[in-house]
C-alpha cells in the first residue's frame, strides 16, 4: 500500500506507533498535531525506527483554515487516521466544555475537509468506554452503548454518531471506528512510548514510574470487586498490535473491502487481567519489585471489562498476539530509556 495517509495526533502515544506501522507498510504519512500532549522529538524516534521522517505540520485540527491549508499542501491524501483528542476521563469531568470543543470540533473539521478534498476513508479512535459496565462479557460490538459516565466518554459516543450520519449522507466516503480497550506497552526499540504529562492516571505508566522511583508506591484501587482476586479486570492490548490494526483498517477502506460504509470493531486481546496479575507479571518480566498499597475503589471504575475481538480477527485479519510479559517489559524498557534521555 503506497498511499498518502493523514494522521492527526500522530506524535501522540498511539499515533506515533501507528505512523511507524503505516510507514513500514509502504504508506506515505502526513502527521498533524498541535503538540498539546506530545513532543516534537517523537518524530526523531519515528525516523530512527523506520528510516523515514514523516511530513509534519503543527496544526490544531480545530483550526479549519489551517487544516485546509495542510490538505492543499499535501495533495492526494487517500485516508485519515484521527487520533487527535483530549483523553483524560477525570479531567473531562472538570473541563467538559474544553473536551466537547476539542474532540467534537476537530472531528467535524476533519469530515468537512475530507468532503472538500475528496478524501474517501476515515479511521477513528474510539474507546471501550462507550460500553460502560457491560451486562455481558466479553463485550461484542452489538453490546448496548450505555449513557456515558464522563464527558470524555460522551465525546466518543457523539463522534461515532457524527461519523455514522455523515457517512450515510456521503456516498463517496467510508469510515471505520476502532474501539480500543486498554492500550499499553511501547515499541520494542524503546524509542517511542507513552509519556504522560504529570502524574499518570493509567495503571501501566504508574507502575513503570513507581519502579523507576518517580512515585513512591502504586495505589491499587480496590480489592473488593466481584472478581477472582478482588481487583479490577481489563483487557490490556499491546500498542504495536493496536497500531497494526489501523494499517489493516486503512487497507480495508482503500481496497474497497468494507461490508458497510461505516463499520465498528473492538480492538482487544479477548482476555482480561486483574491489577494483581499485572503487578505479578510486571515483576516476573522485569525482575523489579514493585511497591504497592491498597486504596479504596477509584470513583467511576467498573469491575471488569474485556473484549470479544473476534469480528476484528475475522474481518480485519488481525489479532493482538504479543504476550503480556513482553508488553510489560517493553513499557519498562521505554521508561528506562526516556528517563535516561531526559537526564541528558
Ligand atoms: P495522546 O494524548 O498521546 O495523543 C493524542 C495527540 O493528539 C497528542 O499528540 C495531542 O497533542 C494531539 N491533539 C489533541 N488535540 C489536538 C488538536 N485539536 N489538534 C491537533 N492535535 C491535537 O493520546 P493517545 O493515548 O495516543 O490516544 C489517541 C486517541 O486514542 C485519542 O483519540 C484517545 O481518545 C483514543 N483512545 C486512547 C486510549 C488510551 O488508553 N490511550 C483508549 C481508547 C481510545
Ligand atoms: C486500569 C485498572 C484501575 C491506576 C481508561 C479510560 C478508558 C480508556 C482506557 C480512553 C483499573 C486500576 C489504575 C492506578 C490502579 N481510555 N488502577 N491504580 O480506567 O480501565 O480505562 O483508559 O478511552 O476510557 O477510563 O484504565 O489504566 O486507568 O485502570 O489500581 O494507579 O487499574 O482501578 O482497575 P481504565 P486504567
Short mmCIF file of C-alpha atoms and ligand atoms in Angstrom, two decimals:
data_model
loop_
_atom_site.label_atom_id
_atom_site.label_comp_id
_atom_site.label_asym_id
_atom_site.label_seq_id
_atom_site.Cartn_x
_atom_site.Cartn_y
_atom_site.Cartn_z
CA UNK A 1 0.00 0.00 0.00
CA UNK A 2 1.75 3.18 -1.07
CA UNK A 3 -0.97 5.75 -0.45
CA UNK A 4 -0.73 9.10 1.30
CA UNK A 5 -2.37 8.95 4.74
CA UNK A 6 -3.04 11.89 7.07
CA UNK A 7 -2.55 11.07 10.76
CA UNK A 8 -3.98 13.59 13.25
CA UNK A 9 -2.47 13.34 16.71
CA UNK A 10 0.38 11.46 15.06
CA UNK A 11 3.04 12.44 17.59
CA UNK A 12 0.90 11.10 20.46
CA UNK A 13 1.20 7.70 22.09
CA UNK A 14 -0.92 5.51 19.81
CA UNK A 15 -0.50 7.84 16.82
CA UNK A 16 3.31 7.56 16.79
CA UNK A 17 3.21 3.75 16.88
CA UNK A 18 0.66 3.78 14.08
CA UNK A 19 2.77 6.13 11.94
CA UNK A 20 5.63 3.62 12.29
CA UNK A 21 3.43 0.73 11.14
CA UNK A 22 1.95 2.77 8.28
CA UNK A 23 5.44 3.70 7.06
CA UNK A 24 6.54 0.07 7.39
CA UNK A 25 3.56 -0.95 5.24
CA UNK A 26 4.66 1.45 2.47
CA UNK A 27 2.35 4.41 3.16
CA UNK A 28 3.44 7.99 2.96
CA UNK A 29 2.28 9.62 6.17
CA UNK A 30 1.45 13.26 6.83
CA UNK A 31 1.38 13.94 10.57
CA UNK A 32 -0.53 16.83 12.09
CA UNK A 33 -0.51 17.57 15.80
CA UNK A 34 -0.73 20.72 17.91
CA UNK A 35 1.74 19.19 20.39
CA UNK A 36 -0.67 19.85 23.28
CA UNK A 37 0.11 16.40 24.68
CA UNK A 38 3.22 15.24 22.83
CA UNK A 39 6.74 16.29 21.91
CA UNK A 40 8.25 17.10 18.54
CA UNK A 41 11.17 14.74 19.35
CA UNK A 42 8.77 11.84 18.73
CA UNK A 43 9.45 12.44 15.02
CA UNK A 44 13.14 11.61 15.63
CA UNK A 45 12.05 8.35 17.24
CA UNK A 46 9.84 7.50 14.26
CA UNK A 47 12.64 8.23 11.80
CA UNK A 48 15.19 6.24 13.77
CA UNK A 49 12.88 3.20 13.72
CA UNK A 50 11.71 3.43 10.13
CA UNK A 51 14.47 5.36 8.36
CA UNK A 52 11.81 7.80 7.16
CA UNK A 53 10.89 11.14 8.67
CA UNK A 54 7.17 11.74 8.16
CA UNK A 55 5.96 15.08 6.88
CA UNK A 56 4.81 17.12 9.88
CA UNK A 57 2.61 20.21 10.18
CA UNK A 58 1.94 21.76 13.56
CA UNK A 59 -1.79 22.20 13.18
CA UNK A 60 -4.65 22.44 15.62
CA UNK A 61 -7.35 20.35 13.97
CA UNK A 62 -9.92 22.74 15.47
CA UNK A 63 -8.49 25.39 13.12
CA UNK A 64 -10.38 24.72 9.89
CA UNK A 65 -8.31 27.09 7.73
CA UNK A 66 -5.01 25.54 8.85
CA UNK A 67 -6.40 22.07 8.22
CA UNK A 68 -7.48 23.09 4.72
CA UNK A 69 -4.06 24.58 4.08
CA UNK A 70 -2.45 21.32 5.13
CA UNK A 71 -4.65 19.25 2.77
CA UNK A 72 -3.91 21.67 -0.05
CA UNK A 73 -0.18 21.40 0.59
CA UNK A 74 -0.23 17.59 0.72
CA UNK A 75 -2.45 16.89 -2.30
CA UNK A 76 -3.79 13.40 -2.87
CA UNK A 77 -4.45 12.21 0.69
CA UNK A 78 -6.46 8.99 0.41
CA UNK A 79 -7.31 8.33 4.06
CA UNK A 80 -7.18 9.84 7.54
CA UNK A 81 -6.49 8.24 10.90
CA UNK A 82 -7.94 10.56 13.52
CA UNK A 83 -6.25 10.28 16.92
CA UNK A 84 -6.20 13.96 17.91
CA UNK A 85 -8.33 14.37 21.03
CA UNK A 86 -8.16 15.03 24.75
CA UNK A 87 -8.37 11.72 26.60
CA UNK A 88 -8.26 12.09 30.39
CA UNK A 89 -11.54 10.86 31.88
CA UNK A 90 -11.17 12.72 35.22
CA UNK A 91 -10.07 15.96 33.58
CA UNK A 92 -13.09 15.82 31.28
CA UNK A 93 -15.37 15.97 34.32
CA UNK A 94 -13.58 19.17 35.45
CA UNK A 95 -13.41 20.70 31.96
CA UNK A 96 -16.34 19.35 29.95
CA UNK A 97 -16.50 22.29 27.54
CA UNK A 98 -12.83 22.01 26.62
CA UNK A 99 -13.36 18.30 25.91
CA UNK A 100 -16.51 18.77 23.84
CA UNK A 101 -14.90 21.62 21.94
CA UNK A 102 -11.63 19.87 21.16
CA UNK A 103 -12.95 16.40 20.44
CA UNK A 104 -16.09 17.32 18.51
CA UNK A 105 -14.90 20.33 16.53
CA UNK A 106 -11.72 18.57 15.44
CA UNK A 107 -13.77 15.68 14.08
CA UNK A 108 -16.29 17.91 12.33
CA UNK A 109 -13.50 19.97 10.73
CA UNK A 110 -11.86 16.82 9.54
CA UNK A 111 -15.06 15.47 7.97
CA UNK A 112 -15.57 18.82 6.24
CA UNK A 113 -12.10 18.83 4.68
CA UNK A 114 -12.45 15.17 3.75
CA UNK A 115 -15.54 16.11 1.76
CA UNK A 116 -13.91 19.20 0.23
CA UNK A 117 -10.70 17.40 -0.76
CA UNK A 118 -12.48 14.15 -1.71
CA UNK A 119 -10.62 12.03 0.82
CA UNK A 120 -12.55 8.76 0.82
CA UNK A 121 -11.55 6.94 4.05
CA UNK A 122 -11.53 7.64 7.80
CA UNK A 123 -10.32 5.54 10.71
CA UNK A 124 -11.50 6.89 14.06
CA UNK A 125 -10.05 6.23 17.54
CA UNK A 126 -12.95 5.21 19.71
CA UNK A 127 -12.92 3.53 23.08
CA UNK A 128 -14.36 0.66 25.09
CA UNK A 129 -15.54 3.39 27.43
CA UNK A 130 -18.65 3.65 25.20
CA UNK A 131 -19.86 0.34 26.71
CA UNK A 132 -19.66 1.36 30.41
CA UNK A 133 -20.07 -1.73 32.63
CA UNK A 134 -21.48 -4.15 30.08
CA UNK A 135 -24.27 -6.56 31.02
CA UNK A 136 -22.47 -9.49 29.41
CA UNK A 137 -18.80 -10.35 28.94
CA UNK A 138 -16.88 -10.47 26.70
CA UNK A 139 -18.14 -7.29 25.03
CA UNK A 140 -19.17 -7.58 21.40
CA UNK A 141 -19.83 -4.67 19.04
CA UNK A 142 -23.54 -5.43 19.49
CA UNK A 143 -23.40 -4.66 23.21
CA UNK A 144 -25.51 -1.77 24.39
CA UNK A 145 -23.96 1.69 24.34
CA UNK A 146 -24.67 2.90 27.90
CA UNK A 147 -25.12 6.56 28.85
CA UNK A 148 -21.56 7.81 29.12
CA UNK A 149 -20.04 8.01 32.58
CA UNK A 150 -17.88 11.04 31.68
CA UNK A 151 -17.83 13.92 29.20
CA UNK A 152 -14.80 12.21 27.57
CA UNK A 153 -16.80 9.02 27.04
CA UNK A 154 -19.67 11.08 25.73
CA UNK A 155 -17.41 12.75 23.15
CA UNK A 156 -16.55 9.29 21.79
CA UNK A 157 -20.23 8.32 21.59
CA UNK A 158 -21.18 11.60 19.90
CA UNK A 159 -18.22 11.39 17.50
CA UNK A 160 -19.31 7.90 16.45
CA UNK A 161 -22.82 9.26 15.77
CA UNK A 162 -21.49 12.22 13.78
CA UNK A 163 -19.42 9.84 11.66
CA UNK A 164 -22.33 7.45 11.12
CA UNK A 165 -24.66 10.26 9.97
CA UNK A 166 -22.01 11.92 7.79
CA UNK A 167 -21.09 8.66 6.08
CA UNK A 168 -24.77 7.87 5.48
CA UNK A 169 -25.05 11.19 3.62
CA UNK A 170 -21.75 10.90 1.71
CA UNK A 171 -21.67 8.10 -0.88
CA UNK A 172 -18.01 8.82 -1.64
CA UNK A 173 -16.85 8.30 1.94
CA UNK A 174 -16.34 5.28 4.21
CA UNK A 175 -15.29 5.08 7.85
CA UNK A 176 -14.19 2.58 10.47
CA UNK A 177 -14.37 3.26 14.21
CA UNK A 178 -11.97 1.23 16.29
CA UNK A 179 -12.95 0.79 19.95
CA UNK A 180 -9.72 0.29 21.85
CA UNK A 181 -9.68 -1.50 25.17
CA UNK A 182 -6.59 -0.69 27.33
CA UNK A 183 -3.56 0.13 25.15
CA UNK A 184 -0.25 -0.47 26.97
CA UNK A 185 3.45 -1.01 26.27
CA UNK A 186 5.85 0.61 23.86
CA UNK A 187 7.72 -0.05 20.64
CA UNK A 188 10.32 -2.84 21.16
CA UNK A 189 13.07 -0.37 20.20
CA UNK A 190 12.17 1.65 23.35
CA UNK A 191 12.49 4.76 21.20
CA UNK A 192 8.81 5.73 21.29
CA UNK A 193 6.25 5.06 24.01
CA UNK A 194 3.73 6.63 26.35
CA UNK A 195 4.82 9.81 28.10
CA UNK A 196 2.04 11.11 30.34
CA UNK A 197 2.33 14.72 31.44
CA UNK A 198 2.18 14.99 35.24
CA UNK A 199 1.04 12.11 37.40
CA UNK A 200 -0.05 9.14 35.32
CA UNK A 201 -3.70 8.19 35.56
CA UNK A 202 -3.41 4.80 33.90
CA UNK A 203 -2.13 1.68 35.55
CA UNK A 204 0.91 0.70 33.48
CA UNK A 205 2.66 4.11 33.31
CA UNK A 206 2.04 4.44 37.06
CA UNK A 207 3.71 1.05 37.56
CA UNK A 208 6.77 1.90 35.47
CA UNK A 209 7.14 5.32 37.13
CA UNK A 210 6.94 3.64 40.55
CA UNK A 211 9.52 1.02 39.59
CA UNK A 212 11.92 3.72 38.40
CA UNK A 213 11.47 5.69 41.62
CA UNK A 214 9.44 8.67 40.40
CA UNK A 215 6.43 7.55 42.51
CA UNK A 216 6.66 6.11 45.98
CA UNK A 217 4.14 3.33 45.53
CA UNK A 218 1.42 2.14 43.23
CA UNK A 219 -2.07 2.68 44.60
CA UNK A 220 -4.16 -0.42 43.95
CA UNK A 221 -7.69 0.91 43.67
CA UNK A 222 -9.85 -1.71 45.38
CA UNK A 223 -9.57 -5.40 46.23
CA UNK A 224 -13.27 -5.89 46.90
CA UNK A 225 -14.62 -6.18 43.38
CA UNK A 226 -16.55 -9.23 42.34
CA UNK A 227 -13.53 -10.70 40.52
CA UNK A 228 -11.39 -13.75 41.42
CA UNK A 229 -8.75 -11.72 43.32
CA UNK A 230 -10.93 -8.69 44.09
CA UNK A 231 -9.03 -6.22 41.85
CA UNK A 232 -10.33 -4.69 38.62
CA UNK A 233 -10.05 -6.62 35.37
CA UNK A 234 -9.26 -5.03 31.99
CA UNK A 235 -8.21 -6.11 28.52
CA UNK A 236 -4.64 -4.80 28.08
CA UNK A 237 -3.65 -4.60 24.42
CA UNK A 238 -0.11 -4.10 23.15
CA UNK A 239 0.22 -0.73 21.42
CA UNK A 240 2.12 -2.14 18.42
CA UNK A 241 -0.58 -4.78 17.90
CA UNK A 242 -3.10 -1.96 18.16
CA UNK A 243 -1.17 0.16 15.66
CA UNK A 244 -1.15 -2.73 13.17
CA UNK A 245 -4.93 -2.91 13.31
CA UNK A 246 -5.04 0.64 11.91
CA UNK A 247 -3.00 -0.45 8.90
CA UNK A 248 -5.47 -3.29 8.34
CA UNK A 249 -8.38 -0.86 8.62
CA UNK A 250 -6.80 1.53 6.10
CA UNK A 251 -6.18 -1.35 3.69
CA UNK A 252 -9.78 -2.48 4.06
CA UNK A 253 -11.04 1.03 3.28
CA UNK A 254 -8.75 1.65 0.34
CA UNK A 255 -9.17 -1.79 -1.19
CA UNK A 256 -12.97 -1.41 -1.00
CA UNK A 257 -13.42 -4.45 1.22
CA UNK A 258 -15.81 -2.83 3.73
CA UNK A 259 -19.11 -4.68 4.08
CA UNK A 260 -20.76 -1.43 5.05
CA UNK A 261 -19.87 2.23 4.53
CA UNK A 262 -19.49 2.62 8.30
CA UNK A 263 -18.06 -0.19 10.40
CA UNK A 264 -17.08 -0.63 14.04
CA UNK A 265 -14.55 -3.05 15.52
CA UNK A 266 -13.45 -3.85 19.06
CA UNK A 267 -9.69 -3.98 19.47
CA UNK A 268 -8.60 -6.06 22.43
CA UNK A 269 -6.98 -9.37 23.22
CA UNK A 270 -10.15 -11.09 24.37
CA UNK A 271 -8.53 -11.81 27.74
CA UNK A 272 -8.97 -9.88 30.97
CA UNK A 273 -6.15 -9.38 33.50
CA UNK A 274 -6.54 -8.14 37.06
CA UNK A 275 -4.44 -5.40 38.65
CA UNK A 276 -2.69 -8.01 40.81
CA UNK A 277 -1.96 -10.13 37.72
CA UNK A 278 -0.44 -7.09 36.03
CA UNK A 279 1.76 -6.38 39.06
CA UNK A 280 2.91 -10.02 39.24
CA UNK A 281 3.59 -10.27 35.51
CA UNK A 282 5.49 -6.95 35.56
CA UNK A 283 7.69 -8.18 38.42
CA UNK A 284 8.39 -11.50 36.73
CA UNK A 285 9.04 -9.95 33.33
CA UNK A 286 11.42 -7.25 34.57
CA UNK A 287 12.93 -8.63 37.77
CA UNK A 288 11.86 -5.40 39.53
CA UNK A 289 9.95 -5.40 42.82
CA UNK A 290 7.04 -3.04 42.91
CA UNK A 291 5.89 -1.08 45.98
CA UNK A 292 2.14 -1.05 46.14
CA UNK A 293 -0.55 -0.24 48.70
CA UNK A 294 -4.20 -0.91 48.84
CA UNK A 295 -6.56 2.05 48.38
CA UNK A 296 -10.34 2.34 48.15
CA UNK A 297 -12.01 1.90 44.79
CA UNK A 298 -11.47 4.78 42.35
CA UNK A 299 -14.81 6.56 41.75
CA UNK A 300 -16.31 5.69 38.39
CA UNK A 301 -14.31 2.47 37.92
CA UNK A 302 -16.07 -0.68 36.83
CA UNK A 303 -15.18 -4.19 38.00
CA UNK A 304 -14.47 -5.99 34.79
CA UNK A 305 -14.39 -5.44 31.05
CA UNK A 306 -12.74 -7.33 28.21
CA UNK A 307 -13.33 -7.58 24.51
CA UNK A 308 -14.78 -10.06 22.14
CA UNK A 309 -12.41 -9.16 19.32
CA UNK A 310 -13.50 -11.97 17.00
CA UNK A 311 -15.06 -9.58 14.48
CA UNK A 312 -11.76 -7.73 14.06
CA UNK A 313 -9.90 -11.07 13.97
CA UNK A 314 -12.14 -12.31 11.17
CA UNK A 315 -12.85 -9.18 9.16
CA UNK A 316 -9.57 -7.29 9.51
CA UNK A 317 -7.44 -10.44 9.52
CA UNK A 318 -5.81 -9.10 12.66
CA UNK A 319 -5.03 -10.46 16.11
CA UNK A 320 -3.37 -9.00 19.19
CA UNK A 321 -0.85 -11.69 19.96
CA UNK A 322 2.05 -10.09 21.84
CA UNK A 323 2.33 -11.86 25.22
CA UNK A 324 1.58 -9.70 28.26
CA UNK A 325 5.03 -10.19 29.81
CA UNK A 326 6.68 -8.94 26.62
CA UNK A 327 4.34 -5.94 26.54
CA UNK A 328 5.09 -5.00 30.15
CA UNK A 329 8.83 -5.45 29.55
CA UNK A 330 8.54 -3.06 26.59
CA UNK A 331 6.85 -0.48 28.84
CA UNK A 332 9.70 -0.85 31.36
CA UNK A 333 12.43 -0.56 28.71
CA UNK A 334 10.78 2.58 27.37
CA UNK A 335 10.53 4.10 30.87
CA UNK A 336 14.25 3.46 31.47
CA UNK A 337 15.20 4.84 28.08
CA UNK A 338 13.14 8.03 28.26
CA UNK A 339 14.38 8.88 31.77
CA UNK A 340 17.99 8.39 30.61
CA UNK A 341 17.34 10.61 27.60
CA UNK A 342 15.63 13.32 29.66
CA UNK A 343 18.54 13.48 32.14
CA UNK A 344 20.98 14.31 29.34
P1 LIG B 1 -2.21 11.18 23.19
O1 LIG B 1 -2.64 12.33 24.03
O2 LIG B 1 -0.88 10.60 23.43
O3 LIG B 1 -2.33 11.55 21.64
C1 LIG B 1 -3.26 12.49 21.15
C2 LIG B 1 -2.47 13.50 20.33
O4 LIG B 1 -3.40 14.44 19.78
C3 LIG B 1 -1.46 14.31 21.15
O5 LIG B 1 -0.22 14.27 20.50
C4 LIG B 1 -2.03 15.74 21.18
O6 LIG B 1 -1.01 16.70 21.19
C5 LIG B 1 -2.86 15.75 19.91
N1 LIG B 1 -4.01 16.66 19.91
C6 LIG B 1 -5.02 16.78 20.82
N2 LIG B 1 -5.89 17.69 20.40
C7 LIG B 1 -5.47 18.16 19.20
C8 LIG B 1 -5.96 19.10 18.28
N3 LIG B 1 -7.07 19.79 18.49
N4 LIG B 1 -5.26 19.31 17.15
C9 LIG B 1 -4.10 18.66 16.89
N5 LIG B 1 -3.58 17.73 17.74
C10 LIG B 1 -4.27 17.50 18.88
O7 LIG B 1 -3.35 10.07 23.34
P2 LIG B 1 -3.36 8.56 22.84
O8 LIG B 1 -3.36 7.69 24.04
O9 LIG B 1 -2.37 8.34 21.79
O10 LIG B 1 -4.83 8.50 22.24
C11 LIG B 1 -5.07 8.68 20.86
C12 LIG B 1 -6.56 8.53 20.59
O11 LIG B 1 -6.99 7.25 21.05
C13 LIG B 1 -7.43 9.55 21.32
O12 LIG B 1 -8.48 9.92 20.46
C14 LIG B 1 -7.96 8.79 22.50
O13 LIG B 1 -9.19 9.29 22.96
C15 LIG B 1 -8.11 7.40 21.91
N6 LIG B 1 -8.07 6.32 22.92
C16 LIG B 1 -7.00 6.24 23.76
C17 LIG B 1 -6.96 5.23 24.72
C18 LIG B 1 -5.82 5.11 25.70
O14 LIG B 1 -5.99 4.46 26.74
N7 LIG B 1 -4.66 5.69 25.43
C19 LIG B 1 -8.02 4.30 24.79
C20 LIG B 1 -9.08 4.42 23.90
C21 LIG B 1 -9.10 5.45 22.96
C1 LIG B 2 -6.96 0.03 34.82
C2 LIG B 2 -7.18 -0.70 36.14
C3 LIG B 2 -7.96 0.75 37.89
C4 LIG B 2 -4.35 3.21 38.09
C5 LIG B 2 -9.02 4.25 30.98
C6 LIG B 2 -10.15 5.10 30.47
C7 LIG B 2 -10.76 4.48 29.25
C8 LIG B 2 -9.70 4.19 28.20
C9 LIG B 2 -8.55 3.42 28.77
C10 LIG B 2 -9.55 6.07 26.72
C11 LIG B 2 -8.45 -0.27 36.86
C12 LIG B 2 -6.58 0.21 38.23
C13 LIG B 2 -5.29 2.24 37.76
C14 LIG B 2 -3.72 3.13 39.37
C15 LIG B 2 -4.98 1.14 39.86
N1 LIG B 2 -9.12 5.40 27.70
N2 LIG B 2 -5.61 1.24 38.62
N3 LIG B 2 -4.05 2.08 40.19
O1 LIG B 2 -9.77 3.09 33.81
O2 LIG B 2 -9.72 0.89 32.54
O3 LIG B 2 -9.52 2.98 31.32
O4 LIG B 2 -8.05 4.09 29.95
O5 LIG B 2 -10.51 5.88 26.02
O6 LIG B 2 -11.71 5.37 28.77
O7 LIG B 2 -11.12 5.20 31.51
O8 LIG B 2 -7.63 2.26 32.72
O9 LIG B 2 -5.28 2.15 33.36
O10 LIG B 2 -6.76 3.85 34.49
O11 LIG B 2 -7.06 1.43 35.03
O12 LIG B 2 -5.25 0.24 40.65
O13 LIG B 2 -2.88 3.97 39.72
O14 LIG B 2 -6.10 -0.35 37.03
O15 LIG B 2 -8.76 0.80 39.05
O16 LIG B 2 -8.95 -1.42 37.50
P1 LIG B 2 -9.25 2.28 32.70
P2 LIG B 2 -6.61 2.50 33.88
#
